[in-house]
Amino acid sequence: MKLLPRIQVEGGAEWLARTATQCLIDEARLSPKPGLVDSRGNGAHHDLSLALMERSAHSLTPTFQALALQSWQRPADIALRQTVGRLGREGEQQMMAATGGVNTHRGAIWALGLLVSAVAMLGGNGKARAVADTAAQLAKLPDDAAPKVFSKGLRATHRYRVPGAREEAQQAFPHIMQRALPQLRLSRLNGGTEAHARLDALMAIMTSLTDTCVLSRAGMAGLDAMQSGARAVLAAGGTAHPEGQRILAVLDKQMLLLNASPGGAADLLAATLFLDRIETPYLAN
Ligand SMILES: CC(C)(COP(=O)(O)OP(=O)(O)OC[C@H]1O[C@@H](n2cnc3c(N)ncnc32)[C@H](O)[C@@H]1O)[C@@H](O)C(=O)NCCC(=O)NCCS
Ligand SMILES: Nc1ncnc2c1ncn2[C@@H]1O[C@H](COP(=O)(O)OP(=O)(O)OP(=O)(O)O)[C@@H](O)[C@H]1O
């Protein structure tokens, strides 16, 4: 790989960071999303709002930029894994400082942070597949400096014996590569609006993700409701179709009744938008 001059590296890192932040904002604003914060309101969340999500997204730009700069044209090794882990945890602190201690984007920092690093490792360009594979190499490496916390996500993955955020990354983001990105592009080709295509991509993730946010709040019944509702929306022709919209509205009510919110699916939608822009930067930005 040809080494780039410093000024190009800095420009590339800045673009990646701005793009990642914009994808978080696009995800947050997209409406109507079942159970999630969107431009209509707070969904199933009492401590979140759109303004808070946007403030949090902006607070993360320096983290994404540092991740890109530190990862530029470096191989996936333990030293880089430790740097990325440290920057990710510092990013979580930035987020907490910006939101007064509310978790707005922990899962998103993880997924987007790894993907930003992966694009930088590949020298600022690369197809979505290569980027996801590179991010997985990093996610599979041990990070000995990580504090041993028994998080809600870990508890849910143990209790229900399902994969969570770590495994999704270690498996090279199957819900993005095999479901969301193909659905996003198919729905665009079918002539729906960009918002419909993004909502369809979210549905595609929700059809099979074992979202630990949903499991923690609403158990297996909540996860089943999320997956079967999303399947029904897509089977009805997606969110551009009136019947798909009707089923989505029913799913939204159901998620609110169950106090369930697919935060992990939302993170992966933001990450999908990011990989989409990596492949078509001039069209989408
Ligand atoms: C791996 C992370 C997300 C912790 O995950 P964990 O499963 O332990 O639980 P936690 O409840 O804290 O957060 C999980 C979050 O992931 C998202 N999520 C939930 N389910 C899924 C899923 N199946 N797939 C993807 N994301 C999911 C949700 O937003 C959820 O809130 C992360 O916080 C972490 O370990 N960071 C360490 C810093 C680091 O190494 N960063 C490197 C990249 S910046
Ligand atoms: N639009 C969105 N609305 C809500 N959550 C989102 C949205 N986008 C992403 N998320 C993700 O959802 C997670 C927040 O979910 P949740 O509030 O269930 O987690 P928690 O703070 O661990 O749990 P709880 O609020 O039940 O204490 C964040 O990590 C964030 O990455």
Short mmCIF file of C-alpha atoms and ligand atoms in Angstrom, two decimals:
data_model
loop_
_atom_site.label_atom_id
_atom_site.label_comp_id
_atom_site.label_asym_id
_atom_site.label_seq_id
_atom_site.Cartn_x
_atom_site.Cartn_y
_atom_site.Cartn_z
CA MET A 1 0.00 0.00 0.00
CA LYS A 2 1.39 3.41 -0.99
CA LEU A 3 1.92 5.68 2.04
CA LEU A 4 -0.09 8.91 1.75
CA PRO A 5 1.23 12.37 2.64
CA ARG A 6 0.22 13.56 6.14
CA ILE A 7 -2.14 16.23 4.83
CA GLN A 8 -4.17 13.64 2.90
CA VAL A 9 -4.32 11.40 5.95
CA GLU A 10 -5.63 14.28 8.06
CA GLY A 11 -8.21 15.18 5.42
CA GLY A 12 -9.30 11.57 5.15
CA ALA A 13 -9.63 11.19 8.92
CA GLU A 14 -11.67 14.37 9.14
CA TRP A 15 -14.02 13.18 6.38
CA LEU A 16 -14.50 9.80 8.06
CA ALA A 17 -15.28 11.41 11.41
CA ARG A 18 -17.77 13.88 9.92
CA THR A 19 -19.42 11.10 7.95
CA ALA A 20 -19.74 8.80 10.98
CA THR A 21 -21.31 11.61 13.01
CA GLN A 22 -23.71 12.43 10.17
CA CYS A 23 -24.77 8.78 9.99
CA LEU A 24 -25.62 8.84 13.71
CA ILE A 25 -27.71 11.97 13.17
CA ASP A 26 -29.43 10.51 10.09
CA GLU A 27 -30.29 7.37 12.06
CA ALA A 28 -31.65 9.34 15.02
CA ARG A 29 -33.84 11.59 12.84
CA LEU A 30 -35.22 8.81 10.64
CA SER A 31 -38.93 8.31 11.39
CA PRO A 32 -41.09 6.41 12.21
CA LYS A 33 -38.82 3.89 13.98
CA PRO A 34 -40.49 1.42 16.36
CA GLY A 35 -39.66 2.03 20.04
CA LEU A 36 -36.63 4.18 19.21
CA VAL A 37 -35.89 7.88 19.54
CA ASP A 38 -36.80 9.63 16.28
CA SER A 39 -38.01 13.02 15.08
CA ARG A 40 -41.48 12.23 16.47
CA GLY A 41 -40.31 11.68 20.05
CA ASN A 42 -38.54 9.53 22.61
CA GLY A 43 -40.00 6.12 21.76
CA ALA A 44 -39.70 3.72 24.69
CA HIS A 45 -36.97 5.82 26.33
CA HIS A 46 -37.55 8.06 29.34
CA ASP A 47 -34.03 9.42 29.53
CA LEU A 48 -33.38 10.06 25.80
CA SER A 49 -34.48 12.72 23.31
CA LEU A 50 -33.55 13.64 19.75
CA ALA A 51 -31.67 16.74 20.96
CA LEU A 52 -29.64 14.57 23.33
CA MET A 53 -28.89 12.01 20.59
CA GLU A 54 -27.67 14.81 18.31
CA ARG A 55 -25.51 16.38 21.03
CA SER A 56 -24.05 12.96 21.72
CA ALA A 57 -23.36 12.37 18.00
CA HIS A 58 -21.46 15.67 17.73
CA SER A 59 -19.46 14.92 20.88
CA LEU A 60 -18.14 11.79 19.16
CA THR A 61 -16.57 13.47 16.11
CA PRO A 62 -13.14 13.90 17.80
CA THR A 63 -13.21 10.24 18.89
CA PHE A 64 -13.88 9.04 15.33
CA GLN A 65 -11.17 11.37 14.04
CA ALA A 66 -8.62 10.09 16.56
CA LEU A 67 -9.56 6.48 15.71
CA ALA A 68 -9.00 7.17 12.02
CA LEU A 69 -5.69 8.98 12.53
CA GLN A 70 -4.29 6.30 14.86
CA SER A 71 -5.42 3.45 12.58
CA TRP A 72 -4.21 4.87 9.26
CA GLN A 73 -2.47 2.15 7.19
CA ARG A 74 -1.77 0.04 10.28
CA PRO A 75 -2.21 -3.74 10.49
CA ALA A 76 -4.68 -5.46 12.82
CA ASP A 77 -2.45 -6.28 15.78
CA ILE A 78 -2.63 -6.18 19.56
CA ALA A 79 -1.06 -2.72 19.74
CA LEU A 80 -3.72 -1.21 17.47
CA ARG A 81 -6.50 -3.15 19.26
CA GLN A 82 -5.40 -1.61 22.56
CA THR A 83 -5.27 1.90 21.09
CA VAL A 84 -8.71 1.50 19.55
CA GLY A 85 -10.11 0.12 22.82
CA ARG A 86 -8.70 3.05 24.78
CA LEU A 87 -10.05 5.61 22.29
CA GLY A 88 -13.45 3.87 22.30
CA ARG A 89 -13.66 4.05 26.08
CA GLU A 90 -12.58 7.71 26.02
CA GLY A 91 -15.36 8.26 23.46
CA GLU A 92 -17.86 6.73 25.86
CA GLN A 93 -16.67 9.22 28.49
CA GLN A 94 -17.11 12.10 26.01
CA MET A 95 -20.63 10.85 25.31
CA MET A 96 -21.45 10.62 29.03
CA ALA A 97 -20.07 14.12 29.62
CA ALA A 98 -22.16 15.50 26.74
CA THR A 99 -25.39 13.81 27.89
CA GLY A 100 -25.09 14.22 31.67
CA GLY A 101 -24.45 10.51 32.18
CA VAL A 102 -27.03 9.00 29.80
CA ASN A 103 -26.07 6.12 27.49
CA THR A 104 -27.07 7.42 24.07
CA HIS A 105 -24.56 5.69 21.78
CA ARG A 106 -22.48 2.98 23.51
CA GLY A 107 -23.28 0.30 20.93
CA ALA A 108 -22.88 2.79 18.10
CA ILE A 109 -19.40 3.85 19.25
CA TRP A 110 -18.40 0.19 19.17
CA ALA A 111 -19.71 -0.60 15.66
CA LEU A 112 -18.88 2.71 13.96
CA GLY A 113 -15.58 3.04 15.82
CA LEU A 114 -14.40 -0.32 14.49
CA LEU A 115 -15.57 0.53 10.96
CA VAL A 116 -13.93 3.97 10.95
CA SER A 117 -10.69 2.35 12.11
CA ALA A 118 -11.01 -0.33 9.44
CA VAL A 119 -11.41 2.18 6.58
CA ALA A 120 -8.33 4.00 7.88
CA MET A 121 -6.36 0.74 8.17
CA LEU A 122 -7.14 0.20 4.47
CA GLY A 123 -5.69 3.63 3.65
CA GLY A 124 -8.97 5.53 3.37
CA ASN A 125 -10.73 3.45 0.79
CA GLY A 126 -12.07 -0.02 0.44
CA LYS A 127 -15.27 -1.80 -0.40
CA ALA A 128 -17.80 -2.42 2.37
CA ARG A 129 -16.90 -6.14 2.44
CA ALA A 130 -13.18 -5.48 2.95
CA VAL A 131 -13.95 -2.85 5.61
CA ALA A 132 -16.28 -5.19 7.54
CA ASP A 133 -13.70 -8.02 7.36
CA THR A 134 -10.94 -5.72 8.60
CA ALA A 135 -13.13 -4.46 11.47
CA ALA A 136 -13.80 -8.10 12.41
CA GLN A 137 -10.06 -8.85 12.59
CA LEU A 138 -9.72 -6.02 15.09
CA ALA A 139 -12.81 -7.06 17.09
CA LYS A 140 -11.47 -10.62 17.42
CA LEU A 141 -8.24 -9.50 19.07
CA PRO A 142 -8.16 -9.45 22.88
CA ASP A 143 -8.10 -6.09 24.64
CA ASP A 144 -6.44 -6.82 27.97
CA ALA A 145 -6.96 -3.27 29.22
CA ALA A 146 -10.76 -3.59 29.02
CA PRO A 147 -12.36 -3.38 32.46
CA LYS A 148 -14.22 -6.55 33.50
CA VAL A 149 -17.76 -5.22 33.70
CA PHE A 150 -20.81 -7.44 33.58
CA SER A 151 -22.93 -5.28 31.29
CA LYS A 152 -26.61 -5.60 30.44
CA GLY A 153 -25.60 -6.85 27.00
CA LEU A 154 -23.34 -9.57 28.40
CA ARG A 155 -26.00 -10.64 30.88
CA ALA A 156 -28.55 -10.98 28.05
CA THR A 157 -26.18 -12.95 25.78
CA HIS A 158 -25.47 -15.40 28.64
CA ARG A 159 -29.06 -15.73 29.81
CA TYR A 160 -30.51 -16.33 26.34
CA ARG A 161 -27.39 -17.91 24.80
CA VAL A 162 -27.40 -15.56 21.81
CA PRO A 163 -24.79 -13.42 20.05
CA GLY A 164 -24.57 -9.71 20.97
CA ALA A 165 -22.66 -6.62 19.88
CA ARG A 166 -19.22 -8.26 20.22
CA GLU A 167 -20.13 -11.29 18.13
CA GLU A 168 -21.83 -9.20 15.44
CA ALA A 169 -18.54 -7.35 14.92
CA GLN A 170 -16.38 -10.48 15.21
CA GLN A 171 -18.49 -12.15 12.50
CA ALA A 172 -17.91 -9.14 10.17
CA PHE A 173 -21.35 -7.58 10.68
CA PRO A 174 -23.62 -10.15 8.98
CA HIS A 175 -26.73 -8.05 9.65
CA ILE A 176 -25.22 -5.17 7.69
CA MET A 177 -23.57 -7.13 4.90
CA GLN A 178 -26.23 -9.78 4.29
CA ARG A 179 -29.38 -7.91 5.22
CA ALA A 180 -29.31 -4.14 5.62
CA LEU A 181 -27.03 -3.02 2.76
CA PRO A 182 -28.72 -5.27 0.14
CA GLN A 183 -32.16 -4.15 1.38
CA LEU A 184 -31.19 -0.45 1.35
CA ARG A 185 -30.10 -0.72 -2.27
CA LEU A 186 -33.02 -2.90 -3.36
CA SER A 187 -35.57 -0.50 -1.85
CA ARG A 188 -33.85 2.44 -3.56
CA LEU A 189 -34.05 0.58 -6.88
CA ASN A 190 -37.74 -0.11 -6.26
CA GLY A 191 -38.32 3.62 -6.29
CA GLY A 192 -39.21 4.38 -2.65
CA THR A 193 -37.93 7.55 -0.97
CA GLU A 194 -34.53 7.48 0.75
CA ALA A 195 -36.34 7.42 4.13
CA HIS A 196 -38.34 4.36 3.08
CA ALA A 197 -35.18 2.61 1.90
CA ARG A 198 -33.51 3.32 5.28
CA LEU A 199 -36.55 2.15 7.23
CA ASP A 200 -36.62 -1.04 5.14
CA ALA A 201 -32.93 -1.57 5.94
CA LEU A 202 -33.75 -1.20 9.65
CA MET A 203 -36.56 -3.75 9.26
CA ALA A 204 -34.15 -6.14 7.53
CA ILE A 205 -31.81 -5.97 10.55
CA MET A 206 -34.71 -6.41 12.98
CA THR A 207 -35.94 -9.60 11.28
CA SER A 208 -33.14 -11.62 12.85
CA LEU A 209 -30.87 -9.58 15.18
CA THR A 210 -30.70 -10.83 18.75
CA ASP A 211 -30.80 -7.26 20.06
CA THR A 212 -29.68 -7.28 23.67
CA CYS A 213 -31.41 -3.91 24.29
CA VAL A 214 -34.74 -5.60 23.51
CA LEU A 215 -33.86 -8.77 25.43
CA SER A 216 -32.83 -6.78 28.53
CA ARG A 217 -36.03 -4.75 28.56
CA ALA A 218 -38.65 -7.17 27.21
CA GLY A 219 -37.16 -10.67 27.17
CA MET A 220 -37.71 -13.28 24.46
CA ALA A 221 -41.35 -12.17 23.97
CA GLY A 222 -40.12 -8.69 23.04
CA LEU A 223 -37.49 -10.08 20.68
CA ASP A 224 -40.07 -12.33 18.97
CA ALA A 225 -42.44 -9.37 18.56
CA MET A 226 -39.64 -7.29 17.01
CA GLN A 227 -38.51 -10.00 14.59
CA SER A 228 -41.95 -11.12 13.43
CA GLY A 229 -43.24 -7.53 13.13
CA ALA A 230 -40.26 -6.54 10.98
CA ARG A 231 -40.73 -9.63 8.80
CA ALA A 232 -44.40 -8.74 8.31
CA VAL A 233 -43.52 -5.17 7.26
CA LEU A 234 -41.12 -6.44 4.58
CA ALA A 235 -43.53 -9.19 3.47
CA ALA A 236 -46.16 -6.48 2.89
CA GLY A 237 -43.84 -4.74 0.44
CA GLY A 238 -41.84 -2.60 2.89
CA THR A 239 -42.39 0.83 4.38
CA ALA A 240 -43.13 2.56 1.07
CA HIS A 241 -46.26 0.43 0.82
CA PRO A 242 -49.46 1.45 2.71
CA GLU A 243 -49.89 -2.05 4.20
CA GLY A 244 -46.24 -2.06 5.30
CA GLN A 245 -46.81 1.32 6.98
CA ARG A 246 -49.90 0.01 8.78
CA ILE A 247 -47.98 -3.00 10.14
CA LEU A 248 -45.07 -0.76 11.15
CA ALA A 249 -47.47 1.44 13.16
CA VAL A 250 -48.83 -1.66 14.93
CA LEU A 251 -45.27 -2.81 15.66
CA ASP A 252 -44.42 0.63 17.07
CA LYS A 253 -47.39 0.46 19.50
CA GLN A 254 -46.45 -3.09 20.48
CA MET A 255 -42.83 -2.12 21.20
CA LEU A 256 -43.98 0.81 23.33
CA LEU A 257 -46.37 -1.43 25.31
CA LEU A 258 -43.52 -3.87 25.91
CA ASN A 259 -41.12 -1.00 26.80
CA ALA A 260 -38.85 -2.42 24.09
CA SER A 261 -36.45 -0.51 21.86
CA PRO A 262 -34.17 -2.05 19.24
CA GLY A 263 -31.10 0.08 20.05
CA GLY A 264 -28.70 -2.50 18.63
CA ALA A 265 -30.57 -2.53 15.31
CA ALA A 266 -30.45 1.28 15.25
CA ASP A 267 -26.66 1.19 15.78
CA LEU A 268 -26.30 -1.22 12.88
CA LEU A 269 -28.45 0.99 10.67
CA ALA A 270 -26.10 3.93 11.35
CA ALA A 271 -23.18 1.63 10.52
CA THR A 272 -24.95 0.53 7.31
CA LEU A 273 -25.36 4.16 6.21
CA PHE A 274 -21.66 4.66 6.90
CA LEU A 275 -20.58 1.71 4.75
CA ASP A 276 -22.98 2.85 2.03
CA ARG A 277 -21.31 6.28 1.98
CA ILE A 278 -17.83 4.77 1.95
CA GLU A 279 -18.71 3.11 -1.34
CA THR A 280 -20.50 6.14 -2.83
CA PRO A 281 -19.04 9.18 -1.02
CA TYR A 282 -19.92 11.77 -3.65
CA LEU A 283 -23.51 10.63 -4.14
CA ALA A 284 -24.47 10.42 -0.50
CA ASN A 285 -22.55 13.31 1.06
C1 LIG B 1 -18.87 -4.24 22.98
C2 LIG B 1 -19.58 -3.13 23.73
C3 LIG B 1 -20.67 -2.57 22.83
C4 LIG B 1 -20.20 -3.66 25.00
O1 LIG B 1 -21.18 -4.57 24.68
P1 LIG B 1 -22.01 -5.44 25.74
O2 LIG B 1 -22.72 -6.51 24.98
O3 LIG B 1 -21.12 -5.87 26.86
O4 LIG B 1 -23.13 -4.56 26.36
P2 LIG B 1 -23.74 -3.13 26.58
O5 LIG B 1 -25.06 -3.43 27.18
O6 LIG B 1 -22.83 -2.23 27.36
O7 LIG B 1 -23.89 -2.49 25.13
C5 LIG B 1 -24.38 -3.22 24.06
C6 LIG B 1 -24.91 -2.25 23.02
O8 LIG B 1 -24.69 -2.83 21.73
C7 LIG B 1 -25.83 -2.69 20.90
N1 LIG B 1 -26.33 -4.04 20.56
C8 LIG B 1 -27.20 -4.82 21.25
N2 LIG B 1 -27.37 -6.00 20.66
C9 LIG B 1 -26.61 -5.98 19.57
C10 LIG B 1 -26.36 -6.95 18.55
N3 LIG B 1 -26.92 -8.15 18.57
N4 LIG B 1 -25.51 -6.59 17.58
C11 LIG B 1 -24.93 -5.38 17.55
N5 LIG B 1 -25.13 -4.43 18.49
C12 LIG B 1 -25.95 -4.74 19.49
C13 LIG B 1 -26.83 -1.88 21.67
O9 LIG B 1 -26.71 -0.51 21.40
C14 LIG B 1 -26.42 -2.11 23.13
O10 LIG B 1 -26.78 -1.03 23.98
C15 LIG B 1 -18.67 -1.95 23.98
O11 LIG B 1 -19.22 -1.07 24.93
C16 LIG B 1 -17.26 -2.24 24.42
O12 LIG B 1 -16.89 -3.27 24.93
N6 LIG B 1 -16.44 -1.30 24.20
C17 LIG B 1 -15.04 -1.36 24.58
C18 LIG B 1 -14.26 -0.31 23.89
C19 LIG B 1 -13.70 -0.82 22.60
O13 LIG B 1 -13.01 -1.82 22.52
N7 LIG B 1 -13.97 -0.11 21.53
C20 LIG B 1 -13.44 -0.43 20.26
C21 LIG B 1 -14.16 0.22 19.13
S1 LIG B 1 -14.36 1.94 19.33
N1 LIG B 2 -32.47 6.21 17.89
C1 LIG B 2 -32.12 5.51 18.97
N2 LIG B 2 -32.97 5.42 20.02
C2 LIG B 2 -32.62 4.68 21.10
N3 LIG B 2 -31.47 3.99 21.23
C3 LIG B 2 -30.58 4.05 20.22
C4 LIG B 2 -30.88 4.81 19.06
N4 LIG B 2 -29.83 4.72 18.23
C5 LIG B 2 -28.93 3.92 18.81
N5 LIG B 2 -29.36 3.51 20.02
C6 LIG B 2 -28.58 2.57 20.87
O1 LIG B 2 -29.34 2.01 21.92
C7 LIG B 2 -28.58 1.99 23.12
C8 LIG B 2 -29.45 2.54 24.25
O2 LIG B 2 -30.35 1.56 24.59
P1 LIG B 2 -30.87 1.39 26.10
O3 LIG B 2 -31.34 2.71 26.61
O4 LIG B 2 -31.84 0.25 26.07
O5 LIG B 2 -29.55 0.96 26.83
P2 LIG B 2 -29.17 1.05 28.36
O6 LIG B 2 -28.81 2.44 28.72
O7 LIG B 2 -28.11 0.01 28.50
O8 LIG B 2 -30.49 0.55 29.08
P3 LIG B 2 -31.63 1.29 29.94
O9 LIG B 2 -32.01 2.58 29.26
O10 LIG B 2 -32.73 0.26 29.91
O11 LIG B 2 -31.03 1.48 31.30
C9 LIG B 2 -27.37 2.84 22.94
O12 LIG B 2 -26.20 2.09 23.22
C10 LIG B 2 -27.40 3.28 21.49
O13 LIG B 2 -26.20 2.94 20.81
#
